[in-house]
Amino acid sequence: MAYQVTLQPSGHQFSVQPGQTVLEAALHAGYALPYGCRNGACGACKGKVLSGRVDYGATQEGALSAAEREQGYALFCSARPLTDLVLEVHEVTAVQEIPVKTLPCRVERLERLCHDVMGIWLKLPSSERLQFLPGQYIDFLLKDGRRRSLSLANAPEEDALLELHMRYVPGGFFSEHVFNVMKVKDILRIRGPLGSFYLRESDKPAVFVAGGTGFAPIKAILTHAFNQGLKRELVLYWGARAVRDLYMPQLPERWAREHANFRFVPVIQSPLPEESWSGRTGHVHEAVLADYSDLSGVQAYVCGAPAMVAAARRDFVARGLPADEFYSDSFEFQGGPGT
Ligand code: FES
């Protein structure tokens, strides 16, 4: 049977059909709840159950701890109602205005950005434009019904071509296709824009944390911010496994030269023996912790693998970041149907 859900503080109401998660039903009803991985791994969709009961579904401990469950929290991408519900959740309002479209597109350009990252540029039919907020992503709709999500790396105002960055994952079905089969002029179908990872209005400094190709949506956000002449303080921590994995460092280096309000901190997890590296090393989110003794006055925008996003959320909030000032987008790097 269908259950009724009421969101607080907005009072928005919608029904959840049997088999649907709370998030699926909310999105169908036109209410943009925040989300990232949609598989219980990142914690972006977390909210509080004020009344009623849910089946929590499959969740990872890093995204929803036992203590948080005790306090009434659930991950709405996984939770299914067992009764009518009243939920406390932060709703995204700006993306509600943007239509989600299914569109054909043509591969216009393919370029290796480093040894294992491919840049893909797509052209839409001349009568179409994809309206989106910088930071959002699109789904590729594949012939067998599978989908593959990739973030848009271009700013919306520079949308003659859609730019995407994809890291090669050996054996990943879409990776193998992009790196070994895809060619210029191929026709694909996409659906978007999707996601709630975009820059919120604020005077607070914005701390961006990218892991690998998590740089793509942040590139879109920062390009847009610079195009707009945004004056708030912006800092990017970009983490990579080795120096050779940091695939376009000259771009944020240039931004840092051109914009006094922007700082770039590359962080290499473990440089290869043949690489000379005198910069920061270790885990990227720990570099933020080393630099900020108190995060209570900033907004954090984090994009990368679910484990990094979950660790950043936990440690940044423990360092004083208000939980509702943590914005994230996460994706699987290895294995799984999405690669
Ligand atoms: S845990 Fe729900 S969207 Fe990632």
mmCIF file of C-alpha atoms and ligand atoms in Angstrom:
data_model
loop_
_atom_site.group_PDB
_atom_site.id
_atom_site.type_symbol
_atom_site.label_atom_id
_atom_site.label_comp_id
_atom_site.label_asym_id
_atom_site.label_seq_id
_atom_site.Cartn_x
_atom_site.Cartn_y
_atom_site.Cartn_z
ATOM 1 C CA MET A 1 0.000 0.000 0.000
ATOM 2 C CA ALA A 2 1.067 3.573 -0.563
ATOM 3 C CA TYR A 3 2.163 5.682 2.375
ATOM 4 C CA GLN A 4 1.904 9.417 2.848
ATOM 5 C CA VAL A 5 5.035 11.431 3.591
ATOM 6 C CA THR A 6 5.094 14.957 4.992
ATOM 7 C CA LEU A 7 8.299 16.964 4.844
ATOM 8 C CA GLN A 8 9.244 19.432 7.553
ATOM 9 C CA PRO A 9 9.678 22.332 7.709
ATOM 10 C CA SER A 10 8.094 22.870 4.241
ATOM 11 C CA GLY A 11 4.899 20.861 4.827
ATOM 12 C CA HIS A 12 5.233 19.307 1.337
ATOM 13 C CA GLN A 13 3.386 16.011 1.002
ATOM 14 C CA PHE A 14 3.657 13.087 -1.400
ATOM 15 C CA SER A 15 2.818 9.390 -1.628
ATOM 16 C CA VAL A 16 5.345 6.587 -1.701
ATOM 17 C CA GLN A 17 4.222 3.622 -3.788
ATOM 18 C CA PRO A 18 5.121 0.049 -2.798
ATOM 19 C CA GLY A 19 8.742 -0.669 -3.698
ATOM 20 C CA GLN A 20 9.722 3.001 -3.938
ATOM 21 C CA THR A 21 12.285 4.623 -1.699
ATOM 22 C CA VAL A 22 11.446 7.909 -0.037
ATOM 23 C CA LEU A 23 13.915 9.686 -2.336
ATOM 24 C CA GLU A 24 12.480 8.160 -5.524
ATOM 25 C CA ALA A 25 8.974 9.170 -4.543
ATOM 26 C CA ALA A 26 10.057 12.677 -3.543
ATOM 27 C CA LEU A 27 11.856 13.238 -6.853
ATOM 28 C CA HIS A 28 8.871 11.939 -8.787
ATOM 29 C CA ALA A 29 6.685 14.350 -6.887
ATOM 30 C CA GLY A 30 8.999 17.221 -7.831
ATOM 31 C CA TYR A 31 10.659 17.737 -4.455
ATOM 32 C CA ALA A 32 14.432 17.910 -4.754
ATOM 33 C CA LEU A 33 15.884 16.206 -1.729
ATOM 34 C CA PRO A 34 19.673 16.210 -1.649
ATOM 35 C CA TYR A 35 21.411 13.049 -2.812
ATOM 36 C CA GLY A 36 24.681 11.746 -4.161
ATOM 37 C CA CYS A 37 25.361 8.055 -4.733
ATOM 38 C CA ARG A 38 21.776 6.790 -4.370
ATOM 39 C CA ASN A 39 23.086 3.530 -2.960
ATOM 40 C CA GLY A 40 23.469 4.134 0.758
ATOM 41 C CA ALA A 41 27.184 4.915 0.596
ATOM 42 C CA CYS A 42 27.707 8.668 0.902
ATOM 43 C CA GLY A 43 25.228 10.048 3.446
ATOM 44 C CA ALA A 44 24.129 12.991 1.275
ATOM 45 C CA CYS A 45 20.446 12.063 1.559
ATOM 46 C CA LYS A 46 20.400 11.794 5.343
ATOM 47 C CA GLY A 47 17.417 13.178 7.227
ATOM 48 C CA LYS A 48 15.444 12.629 10.404
ATOM 49 C CA VAL A 49 12.311 10.551 10.852
ATOM 50 C CA LEU A 50 10.144 12.668 13.174
ATOM 51 C CA SER A 51 7.264 10.188 13.226
ATOM 52 C CA GLY A 52 6.522 6.792 11.690
ATOM 53 C CA ARG A 53 8.762 3.842 10.882
ATOM 54 C CA VAL A 54 10.984 2.970 7.918
ATOM 55 C CA ASP A 55 12.772 -0.057 6.519
ATOM 56 C CA TYR A 56 16.325 1.351 6.395
ATOM 57 C CA GLY A 57 17.373 -0.735 3.372
ATOM 58 C CA ALA A 58 21.028 -1.315 2.524
ATOM 59 C CA THR A 59 23.258 1.353 4.056
ATOM 60 C CA GLN A 60 26.949 1.588 4.820
ATOM 61 C CA GLU A 61 28.144 2.292 8.355
ATOM 62 C CA GLY A 62 30.274 5.230 7.149
ATOM 63 C CA ALA A 63 27.165 6.887 5.721
ATOM 64 C CA LEU A 64 24.734 6.143 8.566
ATOM 65 C CA SER A 65 26.090 4.999 11.917
ATOM 66 C CA ALA A 66 24.199 2.897 14.452
ATOM 67 C CA ALA A 67 24.157 5.915 16.764
ATOM 68 C CA GLU A 68 22.528 8.041 14.069
ATOM 69 C CA ARG A 69 19.837 5.407 13.549
ATOM 70 C CA GLU A 70 19.217 5.502 17.280
ATOM 71 C CA GLN A 71 18.731 9.256 16.996
ATOM 72 C CA GLY A 72 16.142 8.763 14.252
ATOM 73 C CA TYR A 73 18.208 9.437 11.136
ATOM 74 C CA ALA A 74 17.777 7.499 7.902
ATOM 75 C CA LEU A 75 19.173 7.570 4.372
ATOM 76 C CA PHE A 76 16.232 8.412 2.153
ATOM 77 C CA CYS A 77 17.817 6.882 -0.963
ATOM 78 C CA SER A 78 17.516 3.494 0.746
ATOM 79 C CA ALA A 79 14.656 3.910 3.228
ATOM 80 C CA ARG A 80 11.156 2.656 2.425
ATOM 81 C CA PRO A 81 8.160 3.618 4.579
ATOM 82 C CA LEU A 82 6.479 1.072 6.815
ATOM 83 C CA THR A 83 3.897 3.659 7.957
ATOM 84 C CA ASP A 84 2.954 7.222 7.047
ATOM 85 C CA LEU A 85 5.934 9.446 7.814
ATOM 86 C CA VAL A 86 6.859 12.942 8.929
ATOM 87 C CA LEU A 87 10.449 13.684 7.926
ATOM 88 C CA GLU A 88 12.788 16.540 8.713
ATOM 89 C CA VAL A 89 14.928 17.210 5.661
ATOM 90 C CA HIS A 90 16.694 20.059 3.918
ATOM 91 C CA GLU A 91 14.997 20.532 0.531
ATOM 92 C CA VAL A 92 16.804 21.930 -2.468
ATOM 93 C CA THR A 93 14.665 24.609 -4.042
ATOM 94 C CA ALA A 94 16.655 26.031 -6.953
ATOM 95 C CA VAL A 95 16.850 22.867 -9.054
ATOM 96 C CA GLN A 96 13.085 22.416 -8.983
ATOM 97 C CA GLU A 97 12.768 24.961 -11.730
ATOM 98 C CA ILE A 98 15.021 23.067 -14.126
ATOM 99 C CA PRO A 99 13.436 20.512 -16.450
ATOM 100 C CA VAL A 100 15.106 17.127 -16.713
ATOM 101 C CA LYS A 101 15.320 16.111 -20.381
ATOM 102 C CA THR A 102 16.247 13.052 -22.383
ATOM 103 C CA LEU A 103 18.292 14.140 -25.394
ATOM 104 C CA PRO A 104 20.355 12.655 -28.189
ATOM 105 C CA CYS A 105 23.912 13.928 -28.480
ATOM 106 C CA ARG A 106 26.974 13.406 -30.621
ATOM 107 C CA VAL A 107 30.547 12.812 -29.475
ATOM 108 C CA GLU A 108 32.365 15.873 -30.781
ATOM 109 C CA ARG A 109 35.783 15.359 -29.268
ATOM 110 C CA LEU A 110 37.709 12.798 -27.213
ATOM 111 C CA GLU A 111 41.012 13.660 -25.559
ATOM 112 C CA ARG A 112 43.211 11.907 -23.008
ATOM 113 C CA LEU A 113 43.642 14.395 -20.176
ATOM 114 C CA CYS A 114 46.242 12.152 -18.507
ATOM 115 C CA HIS A 115 47.239 8.484 -18.670
ATOM 116 C CA ASP A 116 43.851 7.241 -17.426
ATOM 117 C CA VAL A 117 41.364 10.121 -17.704
ATOM 118 C CA MET A 118 39.408 10.758 -20.887
ATOM 119 C CA GLY A 119 37.843 14.107 -21.674
ATOM 120 C CA ILE A 120 34.577 13.721 -23.582
ATOM 121 C CA TRP A 121 32.874 16.636 -25.336
ATOM 122 C CA LEU A 122 29.268 16.188 -26.473
ATOM 123 C CA LYS A 123 27.206 18.237 -28.883
ATOM 124 C CA LEU A 124 23.430 18.487 -28.553
ATOM 125 C CA PRO A 125 21.073 18.958 -31.512
ATOM 126 C CA SER A 126 21.241 22.580 -32.645
ATOM 127 C CA SER A 127 17.728 23.270 -31.324
ATOM 128 C CA GLU A 128 18.560 22.088 -27.824
ATOM 129 C CA ARG A 129 20.395 23.445 -24.811
ATOM 130 C CA LEU A 130 20.778 21.711 -21.510
ATOM 131 C CA GLN A 131 19.927 24.043 -18.699
ATOM 132 C CA PHE A 132 21.773 23.044 -15.552
ATOM 133 C CA LEU A 133 23.382 24.360 -12.427
ATOM 134 C CA PRO A 134 27.172 24.081 -12.349
ATOM 135 C CA GLY A 135 27.982 20.969 -10.337
ATOM 136 C CA GLN A 136 25.114 18.832 -11.680
ATOM 137 C CA TYR A 137 25.550 15.617 -13.666
ATOM 138 C CA ILE A 138 23.963 13.732 -16.549
ATOM 139 C CA ASP A 139 23.170 10.065 -17.054
ATOM 140 C CA PHE A 140 24.199 8.239 -20.188
ATOM 141 C CA LEU A 141 21.309 5.974 -21.209
ATOM 142 C CA LEU A 142 22.929 2.839 -22.587
ATOM 143 C CA LYS A 143 21.341 0.446 -25.049
ATOM 144 C CA ASP A 144 20.949 -2.364 -22.501
ATOM 145 C CA GLY A 145 19.010 -0.116 -20.131
ATOM 146 C CA ARG A 146 21.950 0.627 -17.877
ATOM 147 C CA ARG A 147 22.888 4.160 -16.916
ATOM 148 C CA ARG A 148 26.228 5.781 -16.240
ATOM 149 C CA SER A 149 26.434 9.104 -14.427
ATOM 150 C CA LEU A 150 29.112 11.693 -15.203
ATOM 151 C CA SER A 151 29.382 15.245 -13.908
ATOM 152 C CA LEU A 152 29.315 18.194 -16.272
ATOM 153 C CA ALA A 153 32.678 19.948 -16.166
ATOM 154 C CA ASN A 154 31.766 23.031 -18.215
ATOM 155 C CA ALA A 155 29.953 26.054 -16.840
ATOM 156 C CA PRO A 156 26.345 26.417 -18.054
ATOM 157 C CA GLU A 157 27.141 29.633 -19.848
ATOM 158 C CA GLU A 158 29.797 27.804 -21.908
ATOM 159 C CA ASP A 159 27.482 25.065 -23.119
ATOM 160 C CA ALA A 160 28.104 24.828 -26.852
ATOM 161 C CA LEU A 161 29.639 21.489 -25.897
ATOM 162 C CA LEU A 162 29.092 19.461 -22.745
ATOM 163 C CA GLU A 163 32.406 18.463 -21.139
ATOM 164 C CA LEU A 164 32.863 15.309 -19.059
ATOM 165 C CA HIS A 165 35.876 13.654 -17.414
ATOM 166 C CA MET A 166 36.057 9.899 -17.068
ATOM 167 C CA ARG A 167 38.687 7.826 -15.288
ATOM 168 C CA TYR A 168 39.501 4.418 -16.748
ATOM 169 C CA VAL A 169 38.430 1.488 -14.592
ATOM 170 C CA PRO A 170 39.796 -1.802 -15.947
ATOM 171 C CA GLY A 171 36.906 -4.122 -16.785
ATOM 172 C CA GLY A 172 34.267 -1.453 -16.193
ATOM 173 C CA PHE A 173 31.739 -1.850 -18.963
ATOM 174 C CA PHE A 174 31.362 1.836 -19.718
ATOM 175 C CA SER A 175 35.056 2.568 -19.160
ATOM 176 C CA GLU A 176 36.058 -0.058 -21.687
ATOM 177 C CA HIS A 177 33.560 1.362 -24.128
ATOM 178 C CA VAL A 178 34.725 4.966 -23.752
ATOM 179 C CA PHE A 179 38.444 4.166 -23.888
ATOM 180 C CA ASN A 180 38.405 1.429 -26.521
ATOM 181 C CA VAL A 181 35.277 1.729 -28.655
ATOM 182 C CA MET A 182 33.790 5.225 -28.529
ATOM 183 C CA LYS A 183 34.746 7.505 -31.378
ATOM 184 C CA VAL A 184 33.982 10.996 -32.602
ATOM 185 C CA LYS A 185 30.524 11.296 -34.217
ATOM 186 C CA ASP A 186 29.058 8.433 -32.153
ATOM 187 C CA ILE A 187 25.442 9.158 -31.184
ATOM 188 C CA LEU A 188 24.425 8.692 -27.549
ATOM 189 C CA ARG A 189 21.418 9.434 -25.365
ATOM 190 C CA ILE A 190 21.671 11.404 -22.154
ATOM 191 C CA ARG A 191 19.281 12.444 -19.409
ATOM 192 C CA GLY A 192 19.757 15.427 -17.170
ATOM 193 C CA PRO A 193 20.518 17.608 -15.446
ATOM 194 C CA LEU A 194 20.531 15.670 -12.206
ATOM 195 C CA GLY A 195 21.846 16.123 -8.687
ATOM 196 C CA SER A 196 21.922 18.794 -6.034
ATOM 197 C CA PHE A 197 25.648 19.561 -5.930
ATOM 198 C CA TYR A 198 25.880 23.273 -6.683
ATOM 199 C CA LEU A 199 27.168 26.393 -4.972
ATOM 200 C CA ARG A 200 24.794 27.845 -2.397
ATOM 201 C CA GLU A 201 24.560 31.601 -1.958
ATOM 202 C CA SER A 202 26.548 32.724 1.044
ATOM 203 C CA ASP A 203 29.317 35.087 2.096
ATOM 204 C CA LYS A 204 31.138 32.255 3.837
ATOM 205 C CA PRO A 205 34.397 30.917 2.405
ATOM 206 C CA ALA A 206 33.759 27.828 0.241
ATOM 207 C CA VAL A 207 36.162 24.926 0.703
ATOM 208 C CA PHE A 208 36.113 22.509 -2.255
ATOM 209 C CA VAL A 209 37.542 19.025 -1.895
ATOM 210 C CA ALA A 210 37.970 16.929 -5.047
ATOM 211 C CA GLY A 211 39.169 13.355 -5.274
ATOM 212 C CA GLY A 212 40.417 12.471 -8.789
ATOM 213 C CA THR A 213 37.736 13.192 -11.393
ATOM 214 C CA GLY A 214 35.644 14.703 -8.597
ATOM 215 C CA PHE A 215 37.319 17.823 -9.984
ATOM 216 C CA ALA A 216 34.857 17.849 -12.918
ATOM 217 C CA PRO A 217 31.781 19.366 -11.202
ATOM 218 C CA ILE A 218 34.009 21.650 -9.129
ATOM 219 C CA LYS A 219 35.606 22.896 -12.351
ATOM 220 C CA ALA A 220 32.102 23.816 -13.541
ATOM 221 C CA ILE A 221 31.266 25.584 -10.269
ATOM 222 C CA LEU A 222 34.531 27.525 -10.100
ATOM 223 C CA THR A 223 34.500 28.497 -13.789
ATOM 224 C CA HIS A 224 30.986 29.845 -13.283
ATOM 225 C CA ALA A 225 31.998 31.641 -10.087
ATOM 226 C CA PHE A 226 34.914 33.350 -11.828
ATOM 227 C CA ASN A 227 32.733 34.233 -14.835
ATOM 228 C CA GLN A 228 30.264 35.818 -12.405
ATOM 229 C CA GLY A 229 33.030 37.756 -10.645
ATOM 230 C CA LEU A 230 32.214 36.135 -7.306
ATOM 231 C CA LYS A 231 34.339 37.718 -4.596
ATOM 232 C CA ARG A 232 33.873 35.273 -1.731
ATOM 233 C CA GLU A 233 36.889 33.246 -0.592
ATOM 234 C CA LEU A 234 37.279 29.997 -2.546
ATOM 235 C CA VAL A 235 39.811 27.258 -1.915
ATOM 236 C CA LEU A 236 40.277 23.975 -3.767
ATOM 237 C CA TYR A 237 41.965 20.917 -2.300
ATOM 238 C CA TRP A 238 42.458 18.419 -5.136
ATOM 239 C CA GLY A 239 43.649 14.962 -4.205
ATOM 240 C CA ALA A 240 45.180 12.363 -6.519
ATOM 241 C CA ARG A 241 46.901 9.054 -5.966
ATOM 242 C CA ALA A 242 50.120 10.110 -7.728
ATOM 243 C CA VAL A 243 51.371 13.237 -9.487
ATOM 244 C CA ARG A 244 50.565 11.731 -12.885
ATOM 245 C CA ASP A 245 46.868 11.399 -11.858
ATOM 246 C CA LEU A 246 46.379 15.150 -11.372
ATOM 247 C CA TYR A 247 45.099 15.642 -14.858
ATOM 248 C CA MET A 248 44.822 19.398 -15.530
ATOM 249 C CA PRO A 249 46.614 21.149 -12.637
ATOM 250 C CA GLN A 250 47.567 24.071 -14.863
ATOM 251 C CA LEU A 251 43.938 25.231 -14.834
ATOM 252 C CA PRO A 252 43.553 25.773 -11.053
ATOM 253 C CA GLU A 253 47.132 27.083 -10.995
ATOM 254 C CA ARG A 254 46.071 29.710 -13.516
ATOM 255 C CA TRP A 255 42.931 30.526 -11.531
ATOM 256 C CA ALA A 256 45.107 31.088 -8.462
ATOM 257 C CA ARG A 257 47.275 33.552 -10.400
ATOM 258 C CA GLU A 258 44.276 35.401 -11.825
ATOM 259 C CA HIS A 259 41.908 35.524 -8.844
ATOM 260 C CA ALA A 260 43.037 36.869 -5.482
ATOM 261 C CA ASN A 261 40.080 35.203 -3.735
ATOM 262 C CA PHE A 262 41.086 31.680 -4.887
ATOM 263 C CA ARG A 263 43.672 29.277 -3.498
ATOM 264 C CA PHE A 264 44.698 25.866 -4.896
ATOM 265 C CA VAL A 265 46.149 23.080 -2.772
ATOM 266 C CA PRO A 266 47.047 19.900 -4.684
ATOM 267 C CA VAL A 267 47.465 16.869 -2.422
ATOM 268 C CA ILE A 268 49.207 13.705 -3.622
ATOM 269 C CA GLN A 269 48.426 10.541 -1.711
ATOM 270 C CA SER A 270 51.713 8.778 -2.472
ATOM 271 C CA PRO A 271 54.013 10.095 -5.189
ATOM 272 C CA LEU A 272 55.597 7.408 -7.373
ATOM 273 C CA PRO A 273 59.333 6.833 -6.784
ATOM 274 C CA GLU A 274 60.187 8.510 -10.097
ATOM 275 C CA GLU A 275 58.012 11.569 -9.376
ATOM 276 C CA SER A 276 59.509 14.614 -7.713
ATOM 277 C CA TRP A 277 56.895 16.219 -5.501
ATOM 278 C CA SER A 278 57.505 18.820 -2.834
ATOM 279 C CA GLY A 279 53.841 19.666 -2.224
ATOM 280 C CA ARG A 280 51.296 18.281 0.232
ATOM 281 C CA THR A 281 50.919 14.529 0.645
ATOM 282 C CA GLY A 282 48.395 12.213 2.278
ATOM 283 C CA HIS A 283 44.603 12.047 2.168
ATOM 284 C CA VAL A 284 43.022 15.119 0.657
ATOM 285 C CA HIS A 285 40.387 15.764 3.316
ATOM 286 C CA GLU A 286 43.045 15.493 6.024
ATOM 287 C CA ALA A 287 44.913 18.370 4.380
ATOM 288 C CA VAL A 288 41.831 20.509 5.049
ATOM 289 C CA LEU A 289 41.815 19.398 8.672
ATOM 290 C CA ALA A 290 45.508 20.300 8.945
ATOM 291 C CA ASP A 291 44.783 23.820 7.697
ATOM 292 C CA TYR A 292 41.549 24.598 9.559
ATOM 293 C CA SER A 293 41.356 24.245 13.323
ATOM 294 C CA ASP A 294 37.710 25.362 13.136
ATOM 295 C CA LEU A 295 35.356 24.832 10.184
ATOM 296 C CA SER A 296 32.309 26.452 11.763
ATOM 297 C CA GLY A 297 32.459 29.484 9.453
ATOM 298 C CA VAL A 298 32.770 27.796 6.031
ATOM 299 C CA GLN A 299 30.770 25.811 3.509
ATOM 300 C CA ALA A 300 32.312 22.533 2.271
ATOM 301 C CA TYR A 301 31.756 21.063 -1.213
ATOM 302 C CA VAL A 302 33.173 17.562 -1.523
ATOM 303 C CA CYS A 303 33.210 15.301 -4.575
ATOM 304 C CA GLY A 304 34.932 11.957 -4.935
ATOM 305 C CA ALA A 305 34.689 8.321 -3.880
ATOM 306 C CA PRO A 306 32.016 7.510 -1.269
ATOM 307 C CA ALA A 307 34.569 6.574 1.413
ATOM 308 C CA MET A 308 36.344 9.929 1.068
ATOM 309 C CA VAL A 309 33.056 11.828 1.092
ATOM 310 C CA ALA A 310 31.850 9.957 4.189
ATOM 311 C CA ALA A 311 35.161 10.525 6.019
ATOM 312 C CA ALA A 312 35.138 14.221 5.112
ATOM 313 C CA ARG A 313 31.558 14.611 6.329
ATOM 314 C CA ARG A 314 32.350 12.928 9.641
ATOM 315 C CA ASP A 315 35.617 14.762 10.291
ATOM 316 C CA PHE A 316 34.519 18.202 9.063
ATOM 317 C CA VAL A 317 31.395 18.154 11.213
ATOM 318 C CA ALA A 318 33.520 17.053 14.176
ATOM 319 C CA ARG A 319 35.735 20.082 13.399
ATOM 320 C CA GLY A 320 32.754 22.423 13.744
ATOM 321 C CA LEU A 321 31.270 22.500 10.222
ATOM 322 C CA PRO A 322 27.454 22.835 10.480
ATOM 323 C CA ALA A 323 26.051 19.568 9.050
ATOM 324 C CA ASP A 324 23.818 21.484 6.648
ATOM 325 C CA GLU A 325 26.827 23.317 5.199
ATOM 326 C CA PHE A 326 28.331 20.070 3.868
ATOM 327 C CA TYR A 327 27.451 19.487 0.198
ATOM 328 C CA SER A 328 28.645 16.400 -1.617
ATOM 329 C CA ASP A 329 28.570 14.316 -4.737
ATOM 330 C CA SER A 330 30.067 10.867 -4.749
ATOM 331 C CA PHE A 331 30.710 8.133 -7.222
ATOM 332 C CA GLU A 332 32.237 4.698 -7.355
ATOM 333 C CA PHE A 333 35.701 4.494 -8.903
ATOM 334 C CA GLN A 334 35.945 0.742 -9.103
ATOM 335 C CA GLY A 335 33.718 -2.155 -10.057
ATOM 336 C CA GLY A 336 29.958 -1.990 -9.847
ATOM 337 C CA PRO A 337 27.446 -1.445 -12.560
ATOM 338 C CA GLY A 338 28.281 2.189 -12.977
ATOM 339 C CA THR A 339 31.777 1.810 -14.344
HETATM 340 S S1 FES B 1 23.656 7.570 0.857
HETATM 341 FE FE1 FES B 1 21.829 8.242 -0.024
HETATM 342 S S2 FES B 1 22.469 9.349 -1.733
HETATM 343 FE FE2 FES B 1 24.326 8.533 -0.973
#
